[in-house]
Amino acid sequence: MGCSTWSILQIRKLRVQKLPASELVWDDLKHFALVAREGSIAGAARFAKVEHSTIVRRIGRLEETLKLRLFNRLVRGWVLTEEGNALRERVLQIEGQVLGVVRSAQDMGKEAGSVTLTAPPDLLSDVVIPALAGFAADHPQIELRLFGATDRANLSRGEADIALRMVKVEGAELVSQRVCSVSYGLYGLAGWSGEVWHKRRFVGYSDLHQPFLNDALIRLAAGREIALQTNSPRVALKAAAAGLGLALLPNFLAESCGELVVVETHEAPVSRPVYLVMQRDVRKAHRVRAVVDHLRQHICREI
């Protein structure tokens, strides 16, 4: 078996070898990476602003812990062994990841950077956008990324920092804060309000995409004809304005359409809460906190 193959096998063994956490010290790995990068013990000592002997001691302890010889001590200087070269790449990767963690932690303490927010399209365009007026002037270092989506962004995978959802989300890693309630009404053209109930038609919703609105509309229709179904309240509004039937719509959306009027019903008013959802760790970032606080202050409690 060649020396190169033996080195690779030894490094692979390190991946599964169970070393007590107290034995492998990150500072030893850090000084190993420093020597490998600077090319000499003296260069590493100057960079780290420590004594030459400190570098030598840490490298020796790392070799003893790993049961590997990482450097050949030559007259002209220390040279990485094959084992040391193989380990070097992995340690440099770890060093980069650690520095990334440090940078992220520092960024969390700054009110700067980007914040990604997702919300149902109608809520985003008609409620969130108006509420964000003045935000850029108060927080010029924060870049907002706003996505209107019917699908739920996976916060755990970092697809968004904040999500506005119309259902409360439970989970050990997530935090839900109620920010407002959306009220709904039955809307149609003026002629529909005088139509006798058994002749009225309705614009329905997809049970797959809008189960809450679908159930509420079915209760209101009480067995009467549902002319069409959609997954979008804005499409339902257009359908109602075209005279295709009565639609259950968010009041904030319907009030923007002057052609529609409220049709009185004997059913109790329909409303549902809206929640700001975040990961527990993400909410601590100052940039995210700034967006959340602004929205909570400027979105009306009842819309």
mmCIF file of C-alpha atoms in Angstrom:
data_model
loop_
_atom_site.group_PDB
_atom_site.id
_atom_site.type_symbol
_atom_site.label_atom_id
_atom_site.label_comp_id
_atom_site.label_asym_id
_atom_site.label_seq_id
_atom_site.Cartn_x
_atom_site.Cartn_y
_atom_site.Cartn_z
ATOM 1 C CA MET A 1 0.000 0.000 0.000
ATOM 2 C CA GLY A 2 1.469 3.362 -1.087
ATOM 3 C CA CYS A 3 2.143 6.244 1.281
ATOM 4 C CA SER A 4 -0.493 8.430 -0.397
ATOM 5 C CA THR A 5 -3.200 5.763 0.000
ATOM 6 C CA TRP A 6 -2.196 5.241 3.628
ATOM 7 C CA SER A 7 -2.515 9.007 4.300
ATOM 8 C CA ILE A 8 -6.009 9.158 2.845
ATOM 9 C CA LEU A 9 -7.098 6.155 4.889
ATOM 10 C CA GLN A 10 -5.752 7.762 8.049
ATOM 11 C CA ILE A 11 -7.611 11.032 7.366
ATOM 12 C CA ARG A 12 -10.835 9.166 6.632
ATOM 13 C CA LYS A 13 -10.413 7.339 9.900
ATOM 14 C CA LEU A 14 -10.375 10.710 11.688
ATOM 15 C CA ARG A 15 -13.932 11.342 10.460
ATOM 16 C CA VAL A 16 -15.283 8.433 12.434
ATOM 17 C CA GLN A 17 -12.718 8.167 15.220
ATOM 18 C CA LYS A 18 -14.307 9.085 18.538
ATOM 19 C CA LEU A 19 -12.081 11.600 20.245
ATOM 20 C CA PRO A 20 -13.198 13.054 23.580
ATOM 21 C CA ALA A 21 -14.368 16.625 23.014
ATOM 22 C CA SER A 22 -11.857 17.818 25.608
ATOM 23 C CA GLU A 23 -8.896 16.400 23.623
ATOM 24 C CA LEU A 24 -9.366 18.140 20.264
ATOM 25 C CA VAL A 25 -8.875 21.866 20.826
ATOM 26 C CA TRP A 26 -9.966 24.349 18.129
ATOM 27 C CA ASP A 27 -7.049 26.690 18.920
ATOM 28 C CA ASP A 28 -4.653 23.859 18.048
ATOM 29 C CA LEU A 29 -6.346 23.394 14.678
ATOM 30 C CA LYS A 30 -6.329 27.167 14.153
ATOM 31 C CA HIS A 31 -2.571 27.369 14.735
ATOM 32 C CA PHE A 32 -2.007 24.388 12.434
ATOM 33 C CA ALA A 33 -3.930 26.206 9.682
ATOM 34 C CA LEU A 34 -1.925 29.349 10.368
ATOM 35 C CA VAL A 35 1.429 27.569 9.945
ATOM 36 C CA ALA A 36 0.186 25.854 6.786
ATOM 37 C CA ARG A 37 -0.979 29.184 5.358
ATOM 38 C CA GLU A 38 2.039 31.329 6.417
ATOM 39 C CA GLY A 39 4.548 28.657 5.455
ATOM 40 C CA SER A 40 6.644 28.797 8.622
ATOM 41 C CA ILE A 41 6.514 28.756 12.399
ATOM 42 C CA ALA A 42 8.062 32.231 12.520
ATOM 43 C CA GLY A 43 5.476 33.639 10.092
ATOM 44 C CA ALA A 44 2.618 32.100 12.040
ATOM 45 C CA ALA A 45 3.977 33.472 15.317
ATOM 46 C CA ARG A 46 4.264 36.985 13.860
ATOM 47 C CA PHE A 47 0.734 36.851 12.444
ATOM 48 C CA ALA A 48 -0.783 35.560 15.699
ATOM 49 C CA LYS A 49 1.438 37.843 17.817
ATOM 50 C CA VAL A 50 2.488 34.959 20.062
ATOM 51 C CA GLU A 51 5.779 33.357 21.000
ATOM 52 C CA HIS A 52 7.417 30.850 18.665
ATOM 53 C CA SER A 53 7.187 28.255 21.435
ATOM 54 C CA THR A 54 3.382 28.650 21.650
ATOM 55 C CA ILE A 55 2.980 27.613 18.012
ATOM 56 C CA VAL A 56 5.336 24.653 18.446
ATOM 57 C CA ARG A 57 3.515 23.501 21.591
ATOM 58 C CA ARG A 58 0.077 23.650 19.979
ATOM 59 C CA ILE A 59 1.174 21.779 16.846
ATOM 60 C CA GLY A 60 2.799 19.113 19.018
ATOM 61 C CA ARG A 61 -0.369 18.702 21.076
ATOM 62 C CA LEU A 62 -2.489 18.421 17.907
ATOM 63 C CA GLU A 63 -0.209 15.724 16.486
ATOM 64 C CA GLU A 64 -0.365 13.812 19.754
ATOM 65 C CA THR A 65 -4.162 14.050 19.884
ATOM 66 C CA LEU A 66 -4.662 12.951 16.260
ATOM 67 C CA LYS A 67 -1.879 10.332 16.387
ATOM 68 C CA LEU A 68 -0.510 11.793 13.156
ATOM 69 C CA ARG A 69 2.716 13.522 12.174
ATOM 70 C CA LEU A 70 1.633 16.697 10.394
ATOM 71 C CA PHE A 71 4.999 18.402 9.752
ATOM 72 C CA ASN A 72 8.485 17.187 8.951
ATOM 73 C CA ARG A 73 10.925 19.211 11.054
ATOM 74 C CA LEU A 74 13.721 20.031 8.603
ATOM 75 C CA VAL A 75 16.720 22.325 8.943
ATOM 76 C CA ARG A 76 15.268 24.681 6.351
ATOM 77 C CA GLY A 77 11.914 24.765 8.129
ATOM 78 C CA TRP A 78 8.741 22.797 8.806
ATOM 79 C CA VAL A 79 7.186 21.077 5.798
ATOM 80 C CA LEU A 80 3.729 19.509 5.704
ATOM 81 C CA THR A 81 3.648 15.729 5.510
ATOM 82 C CA GLU A 82 1.134 14.028 3.214
ATOM 83 C CA GLU A 83 -1.094 13.566 6.237
ATOM 84 C CA GLY A 84 -0.723 17.257 7.038
ATOM 85 C CA ASN A 85 -1.581 18.262 3.480
ATOM 86 C CA ALA A 86 -4.692 16.076 3.524
ATOM 87 C CA LEU A 87 -5.789 17.537 6.854
ATOM 88 C CA ARG A 88 -4.958 21.103 5.816
ATOM 89 C CA GLU A 89 -7.842 21.386 3.337
ATOM 90 C CA ARG A 90 -10.395 20.184 5.864
ATOM 91 C CA VAL A 91 -9.108 22.490 8.594
ATOM 92 C CA LEU A 92 -9.164 25.501 6.253
ATOM 93 C CA GLN A 93 -12.785 24.676 5.391
ATOM 94 C CA ILE A 94 -13.652 24.533 9.095
ATOM 95 C CA GLU A 95 -11.809 27.810 9.677
ATOM 96 C CA GLY A 96 -13.851 29.460 6.924
ATOM 97 C CA GLN A 97 -17.091 28.166 8.439
ATOM 98 C CA VAL A 98 -16.125 29.412 11.897
ATOM 99 C CA LEU A 99 -15.296 32.845 10.503
ATOM 100 C CA GLY A 100 -18.659 32.791 8.712
ATOM 101 C CA VAL A 101 -20.396 32.146 12.027
ATOM 102 C CA VAL A 102 -18.523 35.066 13.587
ATOM 103 C CA ARG A 103 -19.472 37.375 10.702
ATOM 104 C CA SER A 104 -23.104 36.285 10.915
ATOM 105 C CA ALA A 105 -23.151 36.955 14.641
ATOM 106 C CA GLN A 106 -21.670 40.395 14.046
ATOM 107 C CA ASP A 107 -24.228 41.112 11.312
ATOM 108 C CA MET A 108 -27.061 40.147 13.653
ATOM 109 C CA GLY A 109 -25.989 43.006 15.877
ATOM 110 C CA LYS A 110 -26.218 45.524 13.022
ATOM 111 C CA GLU A 111 -29.297 47.129 11.556
ATOM 112 C CA ALA A 112 -28.068 46.491 8.035
ATOM 113 C CA GLY A 113 -28.457 43.839 5.343
ATOM 114 C CA SER A 114 -31.399 42.252 3.553
ATOM 115 C CA VAL A 115 -34.686 40.997 4.984
ATOM 116 C CA THR A 116 -36.890 38.619 2.982
ATOM 117 C CA LEU A 117 -40.621 38.647 3.691
ATOM 118 C CA THR A 118 -43.300 36.464 2.125
ATOM 119 C CA ALA A 119 -47.059 36.914 2.336
ATOM 120 C CA PRO A 120 -50.196 36.044 0.373
ATOM 121 C CA PRO A 121 -50.123 38.287 -2.732
ATOM 122 C CA ASP A 122 -53.210 40.378 -1.861
ATOM 123 C CA LEU A 123 -52.066 40.911 1.708
ATOM 124 C CA LEU A 124 -48.622 41.904 0.491
ATOM 125 C CA SER A 125 -49.781 44.428 -2.114
ATOM 126 C CA ASP A 126 -52.715 46.004 -0.250
ATOM 127 C CA VAL A 127 -51.654 45.808 3.408
ATOM 128 C CA VAL A 128 -47.910 45.263 3.809
ATOM 129 C CA ILE A 129 -46.713 47.686 1.106
ATOM 130 C CA PRO A 130 -48.740 50.663 2.429
ATOM 131 C CA ALA A 131 -47.574 49.846 5.964
ATOM 132 C CA LEU A 132 -43.944 50.038 4.836
ATOM 133 C CA ALA A 133 -44.219 53.674 3.757
ATOM 134 C CA GLY A 134 -41.416 55.559 5.440
ATOM 135 C CA PHE A 135 -39.454 52.420 6.353
ATOM 136 C CA ALA A 136 -36.611 53.091 3.912
ATOM 137 C CA ALA A 137 -36.143 56.612 5.245
ATOM 138 C CA ASP A 138 -35.872 55.329 8.814
ATOM 139 C CA HIS A 139 -33.728 52.292 7.955
ATOM 140 C CA PRO A 140 -31.658 53.118 4.844
ATOM 141 C CA GLN A 141 -29.210 50.234 5.410
ATOM 142 C CA ILE A 142 -31.890 47.528 5.201
ATOM 143 C CA GLU A 143 -32.820 46.060 1.820
ATOM 144 C CA LEU A 144 -36.320 44.570 1.656
ATOM 145 C CA ARG A 145 -37.109 41.551 -0.507
ATOM 146 C CA LEU A 146 -40.863 41.018 -0.744
ATOM 147 C CA PHE A 147 -42.415 37.930 -2.307
ATOM 148 C CA GLY A 148 -46.117 37.345 -2.819
ATOM 149 C CA ALA A 149 -46.641 33.595 -2.652
ATOM 150 C CA THR A 150 -49.522 31.238 -2.053
ATOM 151 C CA ASP A 151 -47.074 28.464 -1.130
ATOM 152 C CA ARG A 152 -45.534 28.615 2.322
ATOM 153 C CA ALA A 153 -41.867 29.510 2.402
ATOM 154 C CA ASN A 154 -39.734 27.135 4.436
ATOM 155 C CA LEU A 155 -38.310 29.355 7.160
ATOM 156 C CA SER A 156 -36.099 26.575 8.521
ATOM 157 C CA ARG A 157 -34.285 26.370 5.170
ATOM 158 C CA GLY A 158 -33.823 30.133 5.093
ATOM 159 C CA GLU A 159 -36.232 30.773 2.204
ATOM 160 C CA ALA A 160 -37.504 33.828 4.108
ATOM 161 C CA ASP A 161 -36.785 35.722 7.315
ATOM 162 C CA ILE A 162 -40.414 36.678 7.986
ATOM 163 C CA ALA A 163 -43.666 35.161 6.756
ATOM 164 C CA LEU A 164 -47.177 36.549 7.109
ATOM 165 C CA ARG A 165 -49.538 33.621 7.428
ATOM 166 C CA MET A 166 -53.235 33.307 8.046
ATOM 167 C CA VAL A 167 -52.843 30.235 10.216
ATOM 168 C CA LYS A 168 -50.921 29.986 13.477
ATOM 169 C CA VAL A 169 -47.774 27.949 13.049
ATOM 170 C CA GLU A 170 -46.557 25.708 15.845
ATOM 171 C CA GLY A 171 -43.001 24.474 16.191
ATOM 172 C CA ALA A 172 -40.051 24.500 18.546
ATOM 173 C CA GLU A 173 -37.974 26.624 16.149
ATOM 174 C CA LEU A 174 -40.729 29.055 15.110
ATOM 175 C CA VAL A 175 -42.384 32.032 16.767
ATOM 176 C CA SER A 176 -45.830 33.322 15.739
ATOM 177 C CA GLN A 177 -47.067 36.794 16.669
ATOM 178 C CA ARG A 178 -50.594 37.899 15.858
ATOM 179 C CA VAL A 179 -50.380 41.185 13.968
ATOM 180 C CA CYS A 180 -53.951 41.851 12.775
ATOM 181 C CA SER A 181 -57.272 40.319 11.725
ATOM 182 C CA VAL A 182 -58.747 40.330 8.233
ATOM 183 C CA SER A 183 -62.539 40.721 8.001
ATOM 184 C CA TYR A 184 -64.562 39.461 5.054
ATOM 185 C CA GLY A 185 -67.881 40.346 3.477
ATOM 186 C CA LEU A 186 -70.126 39.022 0.724
ATOM 187 C CA TYR A 187 -69.886 41.298 -2.312
ATOM 188 C CA GLY A 188 -71.598 41.570 -5.673
ATOM 189 C CA LEU A 189 -72.943 44.037 -8.203
ATOM 190 C CA ALA A 190 -75.729 46.295 -6.975
ATOM 191 C CA GLY A 191 -78.348 44.232 -8.808
ATOM 192 C CA TRP A 192 -77.423 41.106 -6.866
ATOM 193 C CA SER A 193 -78.314 42.616 -3.500
ATOM 194 C CA GLY A 194 -82.013 42.673 -4.423
ATOM 195 C CA GLU A 195 -82.031 39.228 -6.012
ATOM 196 C CA VAL A 196 -83.997 36.599 -4.127
ATOM 197 C CA TRP A 197 -81.743 34.109 -2.385
ATOM 198 C CA HIS A 198 -82.614 31.020 -4.389
ATOM 199 C CA LYS A 199 -81.578 32.769 -7.649
ATOM 200 C CA ARG A 200 -78.219 33.925 -6.414
ATOM 201 C CA ARG A 201 -75.008 32.400 -7.736
ATOM 202 C CA PHE A 202 -71.688 32.381 -5.924
ATOM 203 C CA VAL A 203 -67.988 32.552 -6.714
ATOM 204 C CA GLY A 204 -66.281 29.789 -4.766
ATOM 205 C CA TYR A 205 -62.756 28.872 -3.732
ATOM 206 C CA SER A 206 -60.538 25.866 -4.233
ATOM 207 C CA ASP A 207 -60.672 23.573 -1.215
ATOM 208 C CA LEU A 208 -57.021 22.675 -1.822
ATOM 209 C CA HIS A 209 -55.663 26.241 -1.875
ATOM 210 C CA GLN A 210 -58.232 28.203 0.152
ATOM 211 C CA PRO A 211 -59.904 25.756 2.571
ATOM 212 C CA PHE A 212 -60.958 28.473 5.044
ATOM 213 C CA LEU A 213 -62.658 30.631 2.399
ATOM 214 C CA ASN A 214 -64.118 27.589 0.667
ATOM 215 C CA ASP A 215 -65.798 26.385 3.884
ATOM 216 C CA ALA A 216 -67.104 29.870 4.700
ATOM 217 C CA LEU A 217 -68.498 30.372 1.190
ATOM 218 C CA ILE A 218 -70.208 26.975 1.197
ATOM 219 C CA ARG A 219 -71.945 27.920 4.451
ATOM 220 C CA LEU A 220 -73.119 31.199 2.919
ATOM 221 C CA ALA A 221 -74.265 29.577 -0.322
ATOM 222 C CA ALA A 222 -76.266 26.979 1.613
ATOM 223 C CA GLY A 223 -76.602 24.657 -1.356
ATOM 224 C CA ARG A 224 -77.084 27.317 -4.013
ATOM 225 C CA GLU A 225 -75.198 27.373 -7.287
ATOM 226 C CA ILE A 226 -71.438 27.989 -7.228
ATOM 227 C CA ALA A 227 -70.683 29.335 -10.679
ATOM 228 C CA LEU A 228 -66.891 28.982 -10.551
ATOM 229 C CA GLN A 229 -63.983 28.299 -8.214
ATOM 230 C CA THR A 230 -60.613 30.007 -7.886
ATOM 231 C CA ASN A 231 -57.585 30.013 -5.606
ATOM 232 C CA SER A 232 -57.292 33.809 -5.665
ATOM 233 C CA PRO A 233 -59.422 36.432 -3.849
ATOM 234 C CA ARG A 234 -58.409 38.970 -6.492
ATOM 235 C CA VAL A 235 -59.743 36.709 -9.250
ATOM 236 C CA ALA A 236 -62.927 36.239 -7.202
ATOM 237 C CA LEU A 237 -63.249 40.037 -7.022
ATOM 238 C CA LYS A 238 -62.948 40.333 -10.796
ATOM 239 C CA ALA A 239 -65.505 37.569 -11.233
ATOM 240 C CA ALA A 240 -67.962 39.350 -8.922
ATOM 241 C CA ALA A 241 -67.384 42.647 -10.753
ATOM 242 C CA ALA A 242 -68.123 40.847 -14.041
ATOM 243 C CA GLY A 243 -71.489 39.728 -12.670
ATOM 244 C CA LEU A 244 -70.596 36.045 -12.414
ATOM 245 C CA GLY A 245 -71.812 35.747 -8.830
ATOM 246 C CA LEU A 246 -71.412 36.836 -5.238
ATOM 247 C CA ALA A 247 -67.929 36.543 -3.768
ATOM 248 C CA LEU A 248 -66.637 36.339 -0.216
ATOM 249 C CA LEU A 249 -63.840 38.919 -0.193
ATOM 250 C CA PRO A 250 -61.476 40.604 2.249
ATOM 251 C CA ASN A 251 -62.983 44.004 2.987
ATOM 252 C CA PHE A 252 -59.668 45.760 2.327
ATOM 253 C CA LEU A 253 -59.660 44.287 -1.199
ATOM 254 C CA ALA A 254 -63.345 44.722 -2.062
ATOM 255 C CA GLU A 255 -63.422 48.347 -0.939
ATOM 256 C CA SER A 256 -60.996 49.189 -3.742
ATOM 257 C CA CYS A 257 -63.629 48.186 -6.300
ATOM 258 C CA GLY A 258 -66.342 50.835 -6.588
ATOM 259 C CA GLU A 259 -68.641 48.546 -8.613
ATOM 260 C CA LEU A 260 -69.227 46.128 -5.743
ATOM 261 C CA VAL A 261 -71.577 46.506 -2.792
ATOM 262 C CA VAL A 262 -71.946 44.512 0.400
ATOM 263 C CA VAL A 263 -74.723 41.922 0.308
ATOM 264 C CA GLU A 264 -76.278 41.428 3.720
ATOM 265 C CA THR A 265 -76.468 37.891 5.108
ATOM 266 C CA HIS A 266 -77.827 36.283 8.260
ATOM 267 C CA GLU A 267 -74.491 34.579 8.933
ATOM 268 C CA ALA A 268 -72.028 35.789 11.548
ATOM 269 C CA PRO A 269 -69.220 38.028 10.197
ATOM 270 C CA VAL A 270 -66.213 36.151 8.848
ATOM 271 C CA SER A 271 -62.712 37.097 9.999
ATOM 272 C CA ARG A 272 -59.350 35.405 10.466
ATOM 273 C CA PRO A 273 -56.098 36.367 12.197
ATOM 274 C CA VAL A 274 -52.815 37.148 10.491
ATOM 275 C CA TYR A 275 -49.545 36.068 12.106
ATOM 276 C CA LEU A 276 -45.957 37.187 11.716
ATOM 277 C CA VAL A 277 -43.875 34.001 11.739
ATOM 278 C CA MET A 278 -40.107 33.837 12.251
ATOM 279 C CA GLN A 279 -37.443 31.439 13.408
ATOM 280 C CA ARG A 280 -36.477 31.997 17.029
ATOM 281 C CA ASP A 281 -32.847 32.743 16.180
ATOM 282 C CA VAL A 282 -33.611 34.981 13.190
ATOM 283 C CA ARG A 283 -35.921 37.258 15.165
ATOM 284 C CA LYS A 284 -32.933 38.354 17.279
ATOM 285 C CA ALA A 285 -31.255 39.983 14.272
ATOM 286 C CA HIS A 286 -31.616 43.754 14.505
ATOM 287 C CA ARG A 287 -32.514 44.104 10.817
ATOM 288 C CA VAL A 288 -35.362 41.586 11.171
ATOM 289 C CA ARG A 289 -36.501 43.142 14.435
ATOM 290 C CA ALA A 290 -36.671 46.551 12.739
ATOM 291 C CA VAL A 291 -39.031 45.242 10.031
ATOM 292 C CA VAL A 292 -41.231 43.374 12.518
ATOM 293 C CA ASP A 293 -41.535 46.362 14.848
ATOM 294 C CA HIS A 294 -42.402 48.665 11.950
ATOM 295 C CA LEU A 295 -45.123 46.353 10.635
ATOM 296 C CA ARG A 296 -46.650 45.851 14.066
ATOM 297 C CA GLN A 297 -46.779 49.604 14.519
ATOM 298 C CA HIS A 298 -48.236 50.473 11.109
ATOM 299 C CA ILE A 299 -50.597 47.615 10.223
ATOM 300 C CA CYS A 300 -54.056 48.290 11.593
ATOM 301 C CA ARG A 301 -55.291 45.713 14.074
ATOM 302 C CA GLU A 302 -58.500 45.182 12.090
ATOM 303 C CA ILE A 303 -58.481 45.341 8.300
#
